mmCIF file of C-alpha atoms in Angstrom:
data_model
loop_
_atom_site.group_PDB
_atom_site.id
_atom_site.type_symbol
_atom_site.label_atom_id
_atom_site.label_comp_id
_atom_site.label_asym_id
_atom_site.label_seq_id
_atom_site.Cartn_x
_atom_site.Cartn_y
_atom_site.Cartn_z
ATOM 1 C CA UNK A 39 0.076 -0.004 -0.081
ATOM 2 C CA UNK A 40 1.480 3.335 -1.078
ATOM 3 C CA UNK A 41 1.901 6.389 1.121
ATOM 4 C CA UNK A 42 -0.779 8.962 -0.079
ATOM 5 C CA UNK A 43 -0.874 12.936 0.347
ATOM 6 C CA UNK A 44 -3.786 12.476 2.574
ATOM 7 C CA UNK A 45 -1.569 11.007 5.138
ATOM 8 C CA UNK A 46 0.714 14.191 5.024
ATOM 9 C CA UNK A 47 -0.831 16.332 7.885
ATOM 10 C CA UNK A 48 0.595 19.800 7.836
ATOM 11 C CA UNK A 49 1.284 21.457 11.184
ATOM 12 C CA UNK A 50 3.435 24.588 10.620
ATOM 13 C CA UNK A 51 5.132 26.426 7.872
ATOM 14 C CA UNK A 52 7.628 23.825 7.067
ATOM 15 C CA UNK A 53 6.675 20.785 9.440
ATOM 16 C CA UNK A 54 4.129 18.163 8.633
ATOM 17 C CA UNK A 55 3.959 14.378 9.646
ATOM 18 C CA UNK A 56 2.891 11.320 7.807
ATOM 19 C CA UNK A 57 0.195 9.490 9.659
ATOM 20 C CA UNK A 58 1.259 5.874 9.496
ATOM 21 C CA UNK A 59 1.317 2.959 12.027
ATOM 22 C CA UNK A 60 4.670 4.413 13.137
ATOM 23 C CA UNK A 61 4.198 8.329 12.730
ATOM 24 C CA UNK A 62 6.887 9.905 10.529
ATOM 25 C CA UNK A 63 7.954 13.540 10.830
ATOM 26 C CA UNK A 64 8.358 15.359 7.647
ATOM 27 C CA UNK A 65 10.277 18.715 7.397
ATOM 28 C CA UNK A 66 10.284 20.501 3.921
ATOM 29 C CA UNK A 67 12.522 23.371 3.510
ATOM 30 C CA UNK A 68 14.568 25.415 1.098
ATOM 31 C CA UNK A 69 18.058 26.768 2.056
ATOM 32 C CA UNK A 70 20.920 28.517 0.099
ATOM 33 C CA UNK A 71 23.281 25.643 1.177
ATOM 34 C CA UNK A 72 21.332 22.488 0.717
ATOM 35 C CA UNK A 73 18.657 23.650 -1.872
ATOM 36 C CA UNK A 74 15.209 22.032 -1.554
ATOM 37 C CA UNK A 75 15.595 19.389 1.141
ATOM 38 C CA UNK A 76 13.469 17.271 3.292
ATOM 39 C CA UNK A 77 14.317 15.938 6.842
ATOM 40 C CA UNK A 78 12.495 12.822 8.362
ATOM 41 C CA UNK A 79 11.855 11.896 12.013
ATOM 42 C CA UNK A 80 12.022 8.062 11.828
ATOM 43 C CA UNK A 81 11.604 5.813 9.043
ATOM 44 C CA UNK A 82 9.214 3.031 9.605
ATOM 45 C CA UNK A 83 9.465 -0.514 9.913
ATOM 46 C CA UNK A 84 11.416 -1.839 6.976
ATOM 47 C CA UNK A 85 12.836 -1.593 3.564
ATOM 48 C CA UNK A 86 9.098 -1.681 2.026
ATOM 49 C CA UNK A 87 8.240 1.115 4.242
ATOM 50 C CA UNK A 88 11.356 3.108 3.203
ATOM 51 C CA UNK A 89 10.544 2.475 -0.458
ATOM 52 C CA UNK A 90 7.053 3.760 0.055
ATOM 53 C CA UNK A 91 8.124 7.005 1.804
ATOM 54 C CA UNK A 92 10.954 7.524 -1.031
ATOM 55 C CA UNK A 93 8.253 7.070 -3.777
ATOM 56 C CA UNK A 94 5.792 9.515 -1.855
ATOM 57 C CA UNK A 95 8.827 12.214 -2.016
ATOM 58 C CA UNK A 96 9.636 11.616 -5.615
ATOM 59 C CA UNK A 97 5.801 11.886 -6.619
ATOM 60 C CA UNK A 98 4.996 15.060 -4.457
ATOM 61 C CA UNK A 99 8.407 16.812 -4.030
ATOM 62 C CA UNK A 100 10.231 15.897 -7.247
ATOM 63 C CA UNK A 101 12.670 18.706 -6.814
ATOM 64 C CA UNK A 102 13.691 17.783 -3.320
ATOM 65 C CA UNK A 103 16.436 15.601 -1.869
ATOM 66 C CA UNK A 104 16.310 13.834 1.349
ATOM 67 C CA UNK A 105 18.893 15.401 3.612
ATOM 68 C CA UNK A 106 18.685 13.431 6.781
ATOM 69 C CA UNK A 107 16.720 10.944 9.120
ATOM 70 C CA UNK A 108 16.423 11.995 12.781
ATOM 71 C CA UNK A 109 15.662 8.946 14.722
ATOM 72 C CA UNK A 110 14.136 8.792 18.140
ATOM 73 C CA UNK A 111 15.433 5.332 18.960
ATOM 74 C CA UNK A 112 16.630 2.115 17.458
ATOM 75 C CA UNK A 113 13.684 -0.008 17.578
ATOM 76 C CA UNK A 114 13.035 -1.676 14.110
ATOM 77 C CA UNK A 115 9.521 0.056 13.656
ATOM 78 C CA UNK A 116 11.370 3.424 13.926
ATOM 79 C CA UNK A 117 14.603 2.757 12.053
ATOM 80 C CA UNK A 118 13.786 -0.165 9.788
ATOM 81 C CA UNK A 119 13.568 2.057 6.610
ATOM 82 C CA UNK A 120 16.964 3.819 7.244
ATOM 83 C CA UNK A 121 19.175 1.421 5.173
ATOM 84 C CA UNK A 122 17.152 1.577 2.188
ATOM 85 C CA UNK A 123 16.854 5.255 2.225
ATOM 86 C CA UNK A 124 20.552 5.686 2.722
ATOM 87 C CA UNK A 125 21.281 3.487 -0.079
ATOM 88 C CA UNK A 126 18.859 5.105 -2.398
ATOM 89 C CA UNK A 127 19.443 8.727 -1.514
ATOM 90 C CA UNK A 128 22.727 9.065 0.355
ATOM 91 C CA UNK A 129 21.015 10.777 3.172
ATOM 92 C CA UNK A 130 22.462 11.076 6.593
ATOM 93 C CA UNK A 131 21.201 9.525 9.845
ATOM 94 C CA UNK A 132 21.194 11.293 13.180
ATOM 95 C CA UNK A 133 20.646 9.413 16.597
ATOM 96 C CA UNK A 134 21.727 9.737 20.151
ATOM 97 C CA UNK A 135 24.878 7.786 21.185
ATOM 98 C CA UNK A 136 23.099 4.750 22.773
ATOM 99 C CA UNK A 137 20.666 4.410 19.869
ATOM 100 C CA UNK A 138 23.338 5.060 17.326
ATOM 101 C CA UNK A 139 25.435 1.957 18.566
ATOM 102 C CA UNK A 140 22.379 -0.216 18.568
ATOM 103 C CA UNK A 141 21.323 0.877 15.015
ATOM 104 C CA UNK A 142 24.904 -0.079 14.027
ATOM 105 C CA UNK A 143 24.554 -3.368 15.729
ATOM 106 C CA UNK A 144 20.847 -4.366 15.693
ATOM 107 C CA UNK A 145 21.498 -8.102 16.777
ATOM 108 C CA UNK A 146 21.845 -6.663 20.403
ATOM 109 C CA UNK A 147 17.952 -5.894 20.509
ATOM 110 C CA UNK A 148 16.915 -9.375 20.027
ATOM 111 C CA UNK A 149 19.625 -10.505 22.371
ATOM 112 C CA UNK A 150 18.463 -8.045 24.920
ATOM 113 C CA UNK A 151 14.688 -9.265 24.696
ATOM 114 C CA UNK A 152 15.833 -12.948 24.726
ATOM 115 C CA UNK A 153 18.436 -12.451 27.418
ATOM 116 C CA UNK A 154 20.947 -14.461 25.229
ATOM 117 C CA UNK A 155 21.558 -15.490 21.797
ATOM 118 C CA UNK A 156 17.889 -15.402 20.259
ATOM 119 C CA UNK A 157 15.954 -18.225 18.724
ATOM 120 C CA UNK A 158 15.328 -17.660 14.995
ATOM 121 C CA UNK A 159 11.676 -17.021 15.483
ATOM 122 C CA UNK A 160 12.036 -13.715 16.856
ATOM 123 C CA UNK A 161 14.711 -12.492 14.419
ATOM 124 C CA UNK A 162 12.153 -11.014 12.163
ATOM 125 C CA UNK A 163 11.955 -7.624 10.721
ATOM 126 C CA UNK A 164 9.408 -6.613 13.575
ATOM 127 C CA UNK A 165 12.248 -6.918 16.112
ATOM 128 C CA UNK A 166 15.484 -6.840 13.842
ATOM 129 C CA UNK A 167 16.340 -3.832 11.708
ATOM 130 C CA UNK A 168 18.855 -3.912 9.035
ATOM 131 C CA UNK A 169 22.111 -2.371 10.341
ATOM 132 C CA UNK A 170 22.872 1.299 9.135
ATOM 133 C CA UNK A 171 25.626 3.640 9.967
ATOM 134 C CA UNK A 172 24.946 6.706 11.876
ATOM 135 C CA UNK A 173 26.268 9.985 10.391
ATOM 136 C CA UNK A 174 25.697 12.403 13.221
ATOM 137 C CA UNK A 175 25.587 11.594 16.936
ATOM 138 C CA UNK A 176 23.715 13.921 19.140
ATOM 139 C CA UNK A 177 25.701 15.639 21.975
ATOM 140 C CA UNK A 178 23.239 15.367 24.619
ATOM 141 C CA UNK A 179 20.335 17.685 24.771
ATOM 142 C CA UNK A 180 21.902 20.005 22.075
ATOM 143 C CA UNK A 181 20.107 22.414 19.868
ATOM 144 C CA UNK A 182 20.343 22.108 16.060
ATOM 145 C CA UNK A 183 19.624 25.094 13.723
ATOM 146 C CA UNK A 184 18.415 24.178 10.219
ATOM 147 C CA UNK A 185 18.718 27.220 7.845
ATOM 148 C CA UNK A 186 16.126 27.952 5.511
ATOM 149 C CA UNK A 187 15.237 31.068 3.485
ATOM 150 C CA UNK A 188 12.846 32.453 6.170
ATOM 151 C CA UNK A 189 15.434 32.070 8.853
ATOM 152 C CA UNK A 190 16.500 29.167 11.173
ATOM 153 C CA UNK A 191 14.292 26.202 12.224
ATOM 154 C CA UNK A 192 15.435 25.192 15.891
ATOM 155 C CA UNK A 193 15.490 21.592 16.728
ATOM 156 C CA UNK A 194 15.941 20.880 20.443
ATOM 157 C CA UNK A 195 16.966 17.289 21.174
ATOM 158 C CA UNK A 196 15.323 16.090 24.402
ATOM 159 C CA UNK A 197 16.564 13.027 26.365
ATOM 160 C CA UNK A 198 13.565 10.604 27.048
ATOM 161 C CA UNK A 199 14.973 7.320 28.057
ATOM 162 C CA UNK A 200 13.054 4.442 29.611
ATOM 163 C CA UNK A 201 11.155 3.018 26.641
ATOM 164 C CA UNK A 202 14.564 2.222 25.271
ATOM 165 C CA UNK A 203 18.359 2.821 26.123
ATOM 166 C CA UNK A 204 18.829 6.391 25.092
ATOM 167 C CA UNK A 205 15.675 7.568 23.325
ATOM 168 C CA UNK A 206 15.292 11.068 22.633
ATOM 169 C CA UNK A 207 12.534 13.277 21.257
ATOM 170 C CA UNK A 208 12.617 16.520 18.959
ATOM 171 C CA UNK A 209 11.002 19.807 19.677
ATOM 172 C CA UNK A 210 10.861 21.880 16.563
ATOM 173 C CA UNK A 211 10.485 25.563 16.465
ATOM 174 C CA UNK A 212 9.457 26.657 12.982
ATOM 175 C CA UNK A 213 9.954 30.008 11.540
ATOM 176 C CA UNK A 214 6.241 30.876 11.934
ATOM 177 C CA UNK A 215 6.757 30.310 15.694
ATOM 178 C CA UNK A 216 5.044 26.971 15.807
ATOM 179 C CA UNK A 217 6.397 24.344 18.104
ATOM 180 C CA UNK A 218 6.116 20.652 17.228
ATOM 181 C CA UNK A 219 7.189 17.960 19.460
ATOM 182 C CA UNK A 220 8.026 14.347 18.087
ATOM 183 C CA UNK A 221 7.936 12.224 21.190
ATOM 184 C CA UNK A 222 8.932 8.813 20.042
ATOM 185 C CA UNK A 223 7.614 6.126 22.170
ATOM 186 C CA UNK A 224 7.624 7.998 25.487
ATOM 187 C CA UNK A 225 4.115 8.702 24.485
ATOM 188 C CA UNK A 226 1.577 6.386 22.801
ATOM 189 C CA UNK A 227 -1.785 7.430 21.608
ATOM 190 C CA UNK A 228 -5.185 6.542 23.320
ATOM 191 C CA UNK A 229 -6.113 3.843 20.697
ATOM 192 C CA UNK A 230 -2.642 2.365 20.907
ATOM 193 C CA UNK A 231 -2.792 2.091 24.627
ATOM 194 C CA UNK A 232 -6.302 0.755 24.495
ATOM 195 C CA UNK A 233 -5.074 -1.989 22.100
ATOM 196 C CA UNK A 234 -1.520 -2.655 23.861
ATOM 197 C CA UNK A 235 -2.169 -1.593 27.598
ATOM 198 C CA UNK A 236 1.146 -3.338 28.514
ATOM 199 C CA UNK A 237 3.481 -1.261 26.715
ATOM 200 C CA UNK A 238 7.134 -2.414 26.079
ATOM 201 C CA UNK A 239 9.485 -0.726 28.200
ATOM 202 C CA UNK A 240 13.269 -1.062 29.223
ATOM 203 C CA UNK A 241 13.479 0.995 32.613
ATOM 204 C CA UNK A 242 10.146 1.665 34.304
ATOM 205 C CA UNK A 243 11.563 4.257 36.563
ATOM 206 C CA UNK A 244 13.071 6.224 33.704
ATOM 207 C CA UNK A 245 10.054 5.883 31.559
ATOM 208 C CA UNK A 246 7.782 7.560 34.503
ATOM 209 C CA UNK A 247 10.545 10.273 34.803
ATOM 210 C CA UNK A 248 10.480 10.848 30.926
ATOM 211 C CA UNK A 249 6.746 11.120 31.054
ATOM 212 C CA UNK A 250 6.857 13.635 33.744
ATOM 213 C CA UNK A 251 9.340 15.523 31.772
ATOM 214 C CA UNK A 252 7.502 15.735 28.495
ATOM 215 C CA UNK A 253 4.314 16.836 30.391
ATOM 216 C CA UNK A 254 5.872 19.879 31.248
ATOM 217 C CA UNK A 255 7.045 20.787 27.659
ATOM 218 C CA UNK A 256 5.264 23.570 25.833
ATOM 219 C CA UNK A 257 4.372 22.792 22.214
ATOM 220 C CA UNK A 258 1.402 23.455 19.756
ATOM 221 C CA UNK A 259 1.536 19.732 18.668
ATOM 222 C CA UNK A 260 2.778 16.634 20.187
ATOM 223 C CA UNK A 261 3.002 13.424 17.829
ATOM 224 C CA UNK A 262 3.338 10.112 19.806
ATOM 225 C CA UNK A 263 5.368 7.252 17.890
ATOM 226 C CA UNK A 264 1.942 5.579 17.468
ATOM 227 C CA UNK A 265 -1.579 7.243 17.620
ATOM 228 C CA UNK A 266 -3.181 10.365 17.178
ATOM 229 C CA UNK A 267 -1.659 13.875 17.482
ATOM 230 C CA UNK A 268 -2.683 15.929 20.487
ATOM 231 C CA UNK A 269 -2.512 19.577 21.129
ATOM 232 C CA UNK A 270 -2.332 19.335 25.062
ATOM 233 C CA UNK A 271 0.272 16.729 26.310
ATOM 234 C CA UNK A 272 -0.982 16.593 29.857
ATOM 235 C CA UNK A 273 -3.935 14.169 29.392
ATOM 236 C CA UNK A 274 -1.983 11.806 27.138
ATOM 237 C CA UNK A 275 0.946 11.666 29.374
ATOM 238 C CA UNK A 276 -1.176 10.987 32.465
ATOM 239 C CA UNK A 277 -2.814 8.099 30.466
ATOM 240 C CA UNK A 278 0.467 6.543 29.531
ATOM 241 C CA UNK A 279 1.595 6.975 33.128
ATOM 242 C CA UNK A 280 -1.663 5.216 34.472
ATOM 243 C CA UNK A 281 -1.062 2.385 32.189
ATOM 244 C CA UNK A 282 2.251 1.754 33.789
ATOM 245 C CA UNK A 283 0.959 2.349 37.344
ATOM 246 C CA UNK A 284 -1.947 -0.233 36.838
ATOM 247 C CA UNK A 285 0.537 -2.768 35.381
ATOM 248 C CA UNK A 286 2.475 -2.084 38.385
ATOM 249 C CA UNK A 287 -0.418 -2.695 40.771
ATOM 250 C CA UNK A 288 -1.256 -5.910 38.920
ATOM 251 C CA UNK A 289 2.145 -7.265 39.341
ATOM 252 C CA UNK A 290 2.092 -6.346 43.074
ATOM 253 C CA UNK A 291 -1.281 -7.960 43.580
ATOM 254 C CA UNK A 292 -0.078 -11.239 41.759
ATOM 255 C CA UNK A 293 3.060 -11.174 43.869
ATOM 256 C CA UNK A 294 0.968 -11.505 47.027
ATOM 257 C CA UNK A 295 1.876 -15.227 46.532
ATOM 258 C CA UNK A 296 5.396 -16.030 45.378
ATOM 259 C CA UNK A 297 5.952 -16.611 41.687
ATOM 260 C CA UNK A 298 8.613 -17.076 39.132
ATOM 261 C CA UNK A 299 8.950 -14.833 36.348
ATOM 262 C CA UNK A 300 7.265 -17.241 33.811
ATOM 263 C CA UNK A 301 4.436 -17.762 36.423
ATOM 264 C CA UNK A 302 4.057 -13.877 36.941
ATOM 265 C CA UNK A 303 3.973 -13.491 32.983
ATOM 266 C CA UNK A 304 1.212 -16.222 32.735
ATOM 267 C CA UNK A 305 -0.750 -14.409 35.493
ATOM 268 C CA UNK A 306 -0.403 -11.018 34.042
ATOM 269 C CA UNK A 307 -1.258 -12.387 30.478
ATOM 270 C CA UNK A 308 -4.223 -14.087 31.695
ATOM 271 C CA UNK A 309 -5.653 -11.010 33.738
ATOM 272 C CA UNK A 310 -5.194 -9.027 30.576
ATOM 273 C CA UNK A 311 -6.730 -11.447 28.273
ATOM 274 C CA UNK A 312 -3.761 -11.629 26.182
ATOM 275 C CA UNK A 313 -2.921 -14.989 24.296
ATOM 276 C CA UNK A 314 1.016 -14.795 24.117
ATOM 277 C CA UNK A 315 2.706 -15.788 20.873
ATOM 278 C CA UNK A 316 6.325 -16.001 20.692
ATOM 279 C CA UNK A 317 7.040 -12.308 19.982
ATOM 280 C CA UNK A 318 4.828 -11.234 22.767
ATOM 281 C CA UNK A 319 5.910 -13.910 25.139
ATOM 282 C CA UNK A 320 9.478 -12.459 24.823
ATOM 283 C CA UNK A 321 8.548 -8.735 24.615
ATOM 284 C CA UNK A 322 6.130 -8.681 27.495
ATOM 285 C CA UNK A 323 8.348 -11.017 29.383
ATOM 286 C CA UNK A 324 11.171 -8.592 28.983
ATOM 287 C CA UNK A 325 8.859 -5.727 30.103
ATOM 288 C CA UNK A 326 7.743 -7.541 33.246
ATOM 289 C CA UNK A 327 11.361 -8.066 34.416
ATOM 290 C CA UNK A 328 11.888 -4.454 33.839
ATOM 291 C CA UNK A 329 8.979 -3.576 36.075
ATOM 292 C CA UNK A 330 10.084 -6.354 38.601
ATOM 293 C CA UNK A 331 13.661 -4.602 38.654
ATOM 294 C CA UNK A 332 12.089 -1.251 39.314
ATOM 295 C CA UNK A 333 9.920 -2.684 42.182
ATOM 296 C CA UNK A 334 12.705 -4.518 43.751
ATOM 297 C CA UNK A 335 14.963 -1.470 43.732
ATOM 298 C CA UNK A 336 12.242 0.679 45.331
ATOM 299 C CA UNK A 337 12.014 -2.066 47.854
ATOM 300 C CA UNK A 338 8.292 -3.096 47.118
ATOM 301 C CA UNK A 339 8.999 -6.675 46.348
ATOM 302 C CA UNK A 340 11.867 -9.171 47.236
ATOM 303 C CA UNK A 341 13.022 -12.582 45.871
ATOM 304 C CA UNK A 342 14.519 -15.794 47.355
ATOM 305 C CA UNK A 343 16.171 -18.828 45.614
ATOM 306 C CA UNK A 344 14.225 -21.866 46.472
ATOM 307 C CA UNK A 345 14.496 -25.374 45.119
ATOM 308 C CA UNK A 346 16.651 -23.759 42.243
ATOM 309 C CA UNK A 347 13.810 -21.351 41.458
ATOM 310 C CA UNK A 348 13.986 -17.472 41.942
ATOM 311 C CA UNK A 349 10.686 -16.631 43.513
ATOM 312 C CA UNK A 350 9.367 -12.891 43.696
ATOM 313 C CA UNK A 351 6.992 -11.752 46.308
ATOM 314 C CA UNK A 352 5.517 -8.413 47.566
ATOM 315 C CA UNK A 353 6.988 -7.164 50.767
#
């Protein structure tokens, strides 16, 4: 299915986004240095998505060249189109230090989810992006100025770890004064949360901190990695936080009686009416281990080794 012009939602003088399963930021500008060029925020799931995006650019912006892809993080559904677009256009890839490393060595993602060398069943395009070289590594929370004929467009890199190792968001200030925040997966839209109440995260504590951080940002538009755009961030940030806290409460309730991690995974899946397939077993299992680590460090749960089993229990 091709990308259509109806999916390109204008937000400000130069900034739009492509409404897709993974939302794609789209910046179109003309400068004396680079000419008519386009910047993307993230690139979708795989080569097919990258091909569709490039076909869309060629059809609707035939005089424009793709200058760079700014990646929020290195999960395959956000950077899977990178390698194809780099091969076809010579564009640059920009990312934070931690995510850049993972994009260059994507096998680490499936190893991290599995906890060792993964079985081939999870080495799919949904979890394993094609490796790509990162051209520019962000220097922390820096500001980048993109020149265009009407003046500079400011891009503020915002550290938002938790969902993944070194995830960032981007706060654009356009020449017309409009501010647009691309939040990556620190935010999920309402429909996405409703469909996947237990959202993947690597660090529960940092995720909650990043949600609090983004809830205080001022912008005209906030675009989550998945789901609908919002004008006010407080409500959707609160809903994301609520999903985390309810999952935390569910775990604590289940650990009133001691359980191994697999027993806890089954109990949480049963209570959430989730029928686990291989990828979900790995992703939700990894997420629950992250929750358990956070609850353990905050001294809400403890463990013991009994009969060669690690048993977790509420304190």
